[in-house]
C-alpha cells in the first residue's frame, strides 16, 4: 500500500486509524470479499479497541429515501426548459447518460472510501492531493452550495409574490407597481432576514433535518400536479394571458413536440441535469449510517435512489414540456402562475415549494459554513463571533445573487457546468486514478479516466456556450 500523502498522517493519527501490516492485509481481504457481494465494514476499528456490537444503522429503504432527499431539489423546475431545447429523445438520452455516470462516480467514491477509511469528500481530496486537494474540494463545495441556495431563493423571489396575490384574490400585474407585498426582491429580503438567517445561525439544526424531508414529498407532489394539469391548460395557449400578451402565439404548430432539437439554449441542458443529480457530498455519510454497510449494498441504494429520481425528473419534465411546448419558462412554476393564477391546486404547490425552500436553505448553509471555516479560519478557535460573521457573509452573498440574477437558468448553467461537473464527474475520477492500486489499463481506471475527460469537456463546452449566449443574446 502506498504511504498516505503529506498531511494525511495527522488526520489518521487524530482518528486512531493507523493500521499495522497485518490489518492492512485483513482490510484488503475484506475488500476482495466485498467485491464478491459479501458485507464489509466501512471503517476499521481503532487499533487496540474492543469490537462493540454493531450499530443497527439505517435500513435499505430509509437510506434510499435519504439519498433521494439529497438528490431532488430546485433542479426539477428547470428540466422542462432543458427538454424544450433538446427534444424529448435528446433530453431522454442526455438525462440517462448523466444519471448513469452519476451512479458510476458514486461507485468510485465508495471504492476509495473502503481504501482510505474516510467519510467526507474533503478528506478524500486530502488523501489524493494533500492539503491542496482538500482546499480545492472545500472551495468547490462552497461555490456549489452558494449556487444551490441562490437557486432556492430565486424561487422565493419569483413565486412568493404570485402566492400572496393569489391568496388576496388580486391581480398580480395590477398591484406589482404600487404594493410592497408584491415586490419579489423585498419579500426575498424579508424572508431571508426573518426566517433563513435565524435558522442558519443555530448551532444545531437537527430538527430541520426531519422537516426538510418534507421537501422530497413536495417534489413528488409537484410532479403529480404537473402531470394532472397538462389537461387544464389548452394548446394553443390562450391569447388573453395577463402577462406578455403580444408574445403568446395561438398557432397549432406550437403544439407539436420535438424529438430532437438543438439551439444555443441547449447549452444549459447538461449543466442543469448535473446540478439536479448532485448528491455526492451526502453519499459517504449515508454509507456510514447504512445497516450492514458494504460497497455492493450501498451501490444498490445509489442505483435505486438515482433511478427513482430519474423517473420523477423525467415525468415532470415531460408533462411540463407537453403543457407549454416551446413557451415553457426556465422556471416551470412561472408558466402555471401565468395561465392558472388562482388555481387552488397550483396555489398549494407554490406554498409547498416555498415551505420546502425556506427549510432547505438553512440546511445548505451548514456544509457551506463548515467548508469556509475549514479553508479560511482553521487556525482560529471556534467562536460565536466567527460563526455569526461567516453565516452573515454567506447569507448576504446568496441574497444578492438571488436578487440580481435575472433567470434561474443562469444559476443552473454556470454552477452546473463548473462545480457540479467537478463534484459529479471530475473529482471522483481524479481521486480514483490517484488512489487506486489497480493497473492503469484496468476497466475501472479506464472508466475513471473517461469520466474525467467527459466532465472536463462537457463542463468547458457548456460554460463557453453560455458565456457566448450572454455576449450575443
XYZ file of C-alpha atoms in Angstrom, residues 24-440:
417
model
C -3.798 -3.801 6.020
C -3.805 -7.328 4.706
C -7.088 -8.042 6.500
C -8.588 -4.885 5.023
C -7.580 -5.934 1.511
C -9.155 -9.345 2.088
C -12.356 -7.649 3.255
C -12.363 -5.501 0.105
C -11.990 -8.604 -2.049
C -14.809 -10.278 -0.161
C -16.918 -7.179 -0.614
C -16.396 -7.294 -4.383
C -17.892 -10.786 -4.263
C -21.014 -9.364 -2.638
C -20.148 -10.026 0.991
C -20.602 -7.395 3.667
C -17.519 -5.347 4.541
C -17.433 -2.610 7.183
C -16.799 0.931 6.063
C -14.321 1.867 8.787
C -11.785 -0.374 10.520
C -11.917 -0.378 14.327
C -9.324 1.740 16.157
C -6.121 -0.061 16.978
C -6.367 -1.936 20.260
C -10.087 -1.341 20.649
C -12.619 -3.987 21.554
C -15.242 -4.718 18.964
C -18.618 -3.399 20.077
C -21.934 -4.776 18.914
C -22.623 -3.277 15.503
C -24.954 -0.315 15.261
C -28.156 -1.409 13.528
C -27.981 1.712 11.352
C -30.464 2.845 8.719
C -32.480 0.358 6.705
C -32.117 -0.001 2.956
C -35.386 1.802 2.279
C -34.635 4.691 4.622
C -31.173 5.092 3.062
C -32.756 5.275 -0.394
C -35.135 7.940 0.929
C -32.237 9.942 2.398
C -30.328 9.779 -0.877
C -33.338 10.868 -2.922
C -33.892 13.716 -0.486
C -30.288 14.777 -1.124
C -30.716 14.496 -4.909
C -34.023 16.209 -5.546
C -34.175 19.986 -5.319
C -34.732 23.114 -7.366
C -33.325 21.455 -10.490
C -36.710 19.819 -11.082
C -38.090 23.249 -12.025
C -35.603 23.695 -14.890
C -35.737 20.306 -16.595
C -38.802 21.069 -18.741
C -36.897 24.023 -20.199
C -33.979 21.685 -20.890
C -36.316 19.276 -22.695
C -37.756 22.117 -24.792
C -34.244 22.915 -26.023
C -33.062 19.350 -26.657
C -36.217 17.497 -27.704
C -37.870 14.561 -25.981
C -35.456 11.919 -27.290
C -32.412 14.137 -26.954
C -33.355 15.002 -23.376
C -34.043 11.353 -22.523
C -30.638 10.231 -23.814
C -28.758 13.029 -22.044
C -30.623 12.528 -18.753
C -29.935 8.787 -18.860
C -26.228 9.411 -19.530
C -25.912 11.885 -16.655
C -27.807 9.592 -14.254
C -25.664 6.576 -15.231
C -22.419 8.499 -14.854
C -23.588 9.864 -11.501
C -24.160 6.302 -10.302
C -20.748 5.212 -11.607
C -18.956 8.119 -9.937
C -20.610 7.152 -6.636
C -19.216 3.643 -7.150
C -15.729 5.131 -7.487
C -16.220 7.168 -4.303
C -17.301 4.063 -2.401
C -14.258 2.153 -3.653
C -11.930 4.900 -2.439
C -13.813 5.100 0.838
C -13.018 1.481 1.678
C -9.361 2.044 0.810
C -8.798 5.264 2.767
C -11.348 4.834 5.601
C -12.520 8.447 5.346
C -16.101 9.656 5.408
C -16.036 13.078 3.760
C -15.374 14.437 0.289
C -12.798 16.911 1.623
C -10.749 14.163 3.266
C -10.663 12.226 0.001
C -9.137 15.336 -1.563
C -6.576 15.351 1.262
C -5.618 11.735 0.652
C -5.378 12.200 -3.096
C -3.572 15.531 -3.406
C -2.696 16.648 0.109
C -3.849 19.935 1.592
C -4.230 21.446 -1.891
C -6.793 18.803 -2.805
C -8.699 19.350 0.419
C -8.867 23.116 -0.093
C -9.897 22.653 -3.744
C -12.756 20.307 -2.845
C -13.902 22.542 0.006
C -13.865 25.627 -2.242
C -15.853 23.786 -4.906
C -18.427 22.748 -2.299
C -18.701 26.368 -1.103
C -19.414 27.639 -4.620
C -21.822 24.780 -5.316
C -23.768 25.394 -2.108
C -23.938 29.142 -2.768
C -25.361 28.372 -6.208
C -27.856 25.901 -4.751
C -29.026 28.366 -2.091
C -29.311 31.112 -4.726
C -31.493 28.882 -6.898
C -33.806 28.213 -3.955
C -34.108 31.898 -3.075
C -34.744 32.735 -6.742
C -37.848 30.571 -6.377
C -38.891 32.689 -3.391
C -38.371 35.884 -5.392
C -40.367 34.642 -8.386
C -43.153 32.659 -6.704
C -43.885 34.358 -3.372
C -45.464 37.498 -4.948
C -47.802 35.329 -7.023
C -48.720 33.258 -3.975
C -49.518 36.410 -1.999
C -51.566 37.832 -4.878
C -53.442 34.560 -5.224
C -54.393 34.477 -1.562
C -55.541 38.097 -1.784
C -57.593 37.226 -4.901
C -55.970 40.144 -6.632
C -54.337 40.663 -9.956
C -50.583 40.441 -9.598
C -49.906 42.630 -12.608
C -52.245 45.325 -11.385
C -50.661 45.768 -7.981
C -46.999 44.994 -8.613
C -46.052 48.616 -9.186
C -47.601 50.007 -6.005
C -47.866 47.187 -3.432
C -44.769 46.374 -1.410
C -46.062 42.890 -0.631
C -45.873 42.010 -4.346
C -42.262 43.123 -4.748
C -40.259 39.903 -5.151
C -36.941 41.391 -4.049
C -38.402 42.958 -0.939
C -40.198 39.732 0.009
C -36.957 37.833 -0.561
C -35.087 40.195 1.751
C -37.762 39.963 4.453
C -37.910 36.160 4.423
C -34.113 35.888 4.394
C -33.702 38.204 7.377
C -36.644 36.874 9.389
C -36.528 33.144 8.591
C -33.424 31.919 6.761
C -30.738 33.812 8.686
C -32.019 32.997 12.217
C -32.373 29.297 11.368
C -28.915 29.205 9.801
C -27.425 30.742 12.968
C -28.487 27.836 15.149
C -25.527 25.704 16.331
C -27.552 22.537 15.784
C -30.339 22.325 13.287
C -31.229 18.660 13.561
C -34.972 19.251 13.796
C -34.911 20.825 10.333
C -33.428 17.578 9.038
C -36.797 15.946 9.638
C -38.936 18.797 8.376
C -36.788 19.270 5.286
C -37.541 15.675 4.372
C -40.971 17.013 3.527
C -39.341 18.751 0.568
C -38.967 15.364 -1.112
C -42.704 14.723 -0.820
C -43.351 18.237 -2.084
C -41.276 17.462 -5.178
C -43.269 14.276 -5.779
C -46.490 16.247 -5.284
C -45.234 18.844 -7.761
C -44.550 16.136 -10.361
C -48.046 14.685 -9.919
C -49.664 18.110 -10.280
C -47.644 18.799 -13.452
C -48.937 15.535 -14.911
C -52.550 16.294 -13.968
C -52.575 19.953 -15.025
C -51.359 19.126 -18.521
C -55.063 18.859 -19.464
C -56.072 22.078 -17.679
C -54.135 24.420 -19.973
C -55.279 24.321 -23.611
C -52.941 24.296 -26.541
C -52.638 26.604 -28.439
C -52.070 28.769 -25.398
C -54.822 31.343 -24.812
C -54.196 34.868 -26.020
C -55.823 36.529 -23.013
C -52.801 35.899 -20.795
C -52.316 38.786 -18.386
C -48.577 38.842 -18.999
C -46.748 39.354 -22.303
C -49.971 39.103 -24.333
C -48.439 40.051 -27.668
C -45.677 37.454 -27.403
C -48.010 34.474 -26.988
C -48.778 32.603 -30.177
C -52.013 30.721 -30.853
C -50.650 28.686 -33.740
C -51.427 24.979 -33.708
C -47.876 24.416 -34.902
C -46.711 25.344 -31.421
C -48.408 22.207 -30.058
C -46.099 19.720 -31.739
C -43.453 18.070 -29.597
C -39.934 17.789 -30.998
C -37.968 14.591 -30.655
C -34.608 16.288 -31.231
C -33.831 19.977 -31.055
C -30.606 21.943 -30.954
C -30.235 25.651 -30.231
C -27.954 27.985 -28.299
C -30.169 27.378 -25.243
C -29.271 23.669 -25.392
C -26.009 24.556 -23.633
C -27.984 24.774 -20.377
C -29.268 21.184 -20.619
C -26.403 19.067 -19.257
C -25.380 21.612 -16.566
C -28.991 21.645 -15.320
C -29.006 17.834 -15.250
C -25.665 17.711 -13.425
C -26.999 20.252 -10.918
C -30.102 18.085 -10.450
C -28.283 14.787 -9.772
C -25.527 16.075 -7.484
C -25.665 14.181 -4.178
C -22.045 13.099 -3.767
C -21.292 15.125 -0.653
C -24.085 13.184 1.106
C -23.214 9.691 -0.149
C -20.444 8.917 2.350
C -22.406 9.980 5.462
C -25.355 7.878 4.245
C -22.945 4.968 3.719
C -21.715 5.278 7.311
C -25.254 5.049 8.660
C -26.329 2.157 6.427
C -27.331 -1.080 8.089
C -24.747 -3.828 7.312
C -22.671 -1.430 5.176
C -20.914 -2.782 2.114
C -19.971 -1.433 -1.273
C -22.479 -3.615 -3.083
C -25.308 -2.734 -0.678
C -24.623 0.999 -0.874
C -24.347 0.789 -4.653
C -27.798 -0.791 -4.682
C -29.045 2.118 -2.593
C -27.463 4.511 -5.097
C -28.901 2.815 -8.179
C -32.371 2.678 -6.602
C -32.291 6.311 -5.422
C -30.929 7.711 -8.686
C -33.317 5.518 -10.694
C -36.411 6.729 -8.826
C -35.182 10.331 -9.027
C -34.666 9.852 -12.775
C -38.269 8.698 -13.099
C -39.692 11.672 -11.175
C -37.468 14.124 -13.038
C -38.383 12.693 -16.424
C -42.148 12.616 -15.842
C -42.271 16.183 -14.503
C -40.069 17.442 -17.370
C -42.107 15.577 -19.996
C -45.531 16.746 -18.881
C -44.262 20.270 -18.210
C -42.943 20.392 -21.763
C -46.127 18.880 -23.253
C -48.123 21.573 -21.430
C -46.257 24.659 -22.709
C -44.052 23.241 -25.511
C -41.656 25.928 -26.771
C -43.251 28.538 -24.478
C -42.097 26.741 -21.322
C -40.357 29.011 -18.804
C -36.880 28.354 -17.422
C -38.602 28.063 -14.030
C -41.631 25.870 -14.685
C -43.926 27.284 -11.998
C -43.944 30.676 -13.725
C -45.997 29.224 -16.589
C -48.675 27.978 -14.204
C -48.675 31.365 -12.446
C -49.357 32.987 -15.817
C -52.182 30.769 -17.060
C -53.653 29.428 -13.805
C -53.024 32.322 -11.389
C -55.804 31.447 -8.924
C -55.990 27.674 -9.307
C -56.278 26.104 -5.845
C -54.055 23.112 -6.600
C -51.347 25.313 -8.130
C -51.550 27.527 -5.054
C -50.939 24.534 -2.793
C -47.942 23.540 -4.928
C -46.490 27.052 -4.623
C -46.932 27.049 -0.852
C -45.401 23.572 -0.594
C -42.375 24.514 -2.706
C -41.864 27.779 -0.804
C -42.092 25.943 2.510
C -39.548 23.392 1.311
C -37.216 26.157 0.143
C -37.314 28.099 3.391
C -36.428 24.960 5.389
C -33.792 23.651 2.999
C -31.710 26.810 2.555
C -30.576 26.893 6.233
C -29.504 23.253 5.945
C -27.345 24.040 2.914
C -25.754 26.837 4.929
C -24.239 24.319 7.330
C -21.861 22.432 4.972
C -21.027 25.719 3.218
C -20.115 27.379 6.526
C -18.151 24.309 7.604
C -16.121 24.441 4.381
C -15.483 28.205 4.783
C -14.280 27.740 8.363
C -12.058 24.850 7.290
C -10.456 26.759 4.413
C -10.082 30.258 5.824
C -10.323 30.013 9.621
C -8.886 26.609 10.531
C -6.116 28.322 12.515
C -8.608 30.165 14.738
C -10.502 28.726 17.711
C -14.213 28.154 17.276
C -16.165 31.185 18.455
C -19.645 32.638 18.189
C -18.291 35.793 16.570
C -16.714 33.833 13.716
C -19.835 31.668 13.443
C -22.122 34.700 13.119
C -19.866 36.616 10.709
C -19.426 33.666 8.331
C -23.168 32.938 8.390
C -23.991 36.599 7.731
C -21.472 36.810 4.885
C -22.778 33.665 3.179
C -26.379 34.770 3.590
C -25.605 38.224 2.168
C -23.839 36.778 -0.888
C -26.677 34.368 -1.570
C -29.389 37.033 -1.212
C -27.532 39.413 -3.534
C -27.186 36.691 -6.164
C -30.869 35.808 -5.867
C -31.900 39.460 -6.115
C -29.892 40.423 -9.172
C -29.560 37.221 -11.215
C -32.353 37.636 -13.768
C -33.039 33.984 -14.540
C -32.712 30.687 -12.680
C -31.293 29.043 -15.823
C -28.148 31.180 -15.361
C -27.569 29.628 -11.930
C -28.163 26.131 -13.270
C -25.905 26.808 -16.253
C -22.887 28.375 -14.551
C -22.902 26.336 -11.340
C -23.838 23.145 -13.181
C -21.082 23.492 -15.785
C -18.373 24.264 -13.208
C -18.744 22.993 -9.652
C -21.425 20.376 -10.340
C -19.437 18.716 -13.130
C -16.322 18.769 -10.924
C -18.049 17.131 -7.937
C -20.063 14.761 -10.117
C -17.517 13.664 -12.740
C -14.020 15.153 -12.478
C -13.070 14.752 -8.806
C -14.271 11.124 -8.360
C -12.345 10.109 -11.479
C -9.179 12.007 -10.499
C -9.214 10.684 -6.942
C -9.676 7.120 -8.150
C -6.817 7.436 -10.634
C -4.586 8.758 -7.856
C -5.528 6.417 -5.013
C -6.371 3.102 -6.674
C -3.676 0.429 -6.731
C -5.052 -1.134 -9.905
C -3.195 -1.169 -13.205
C -3.907 1.854 -15.372
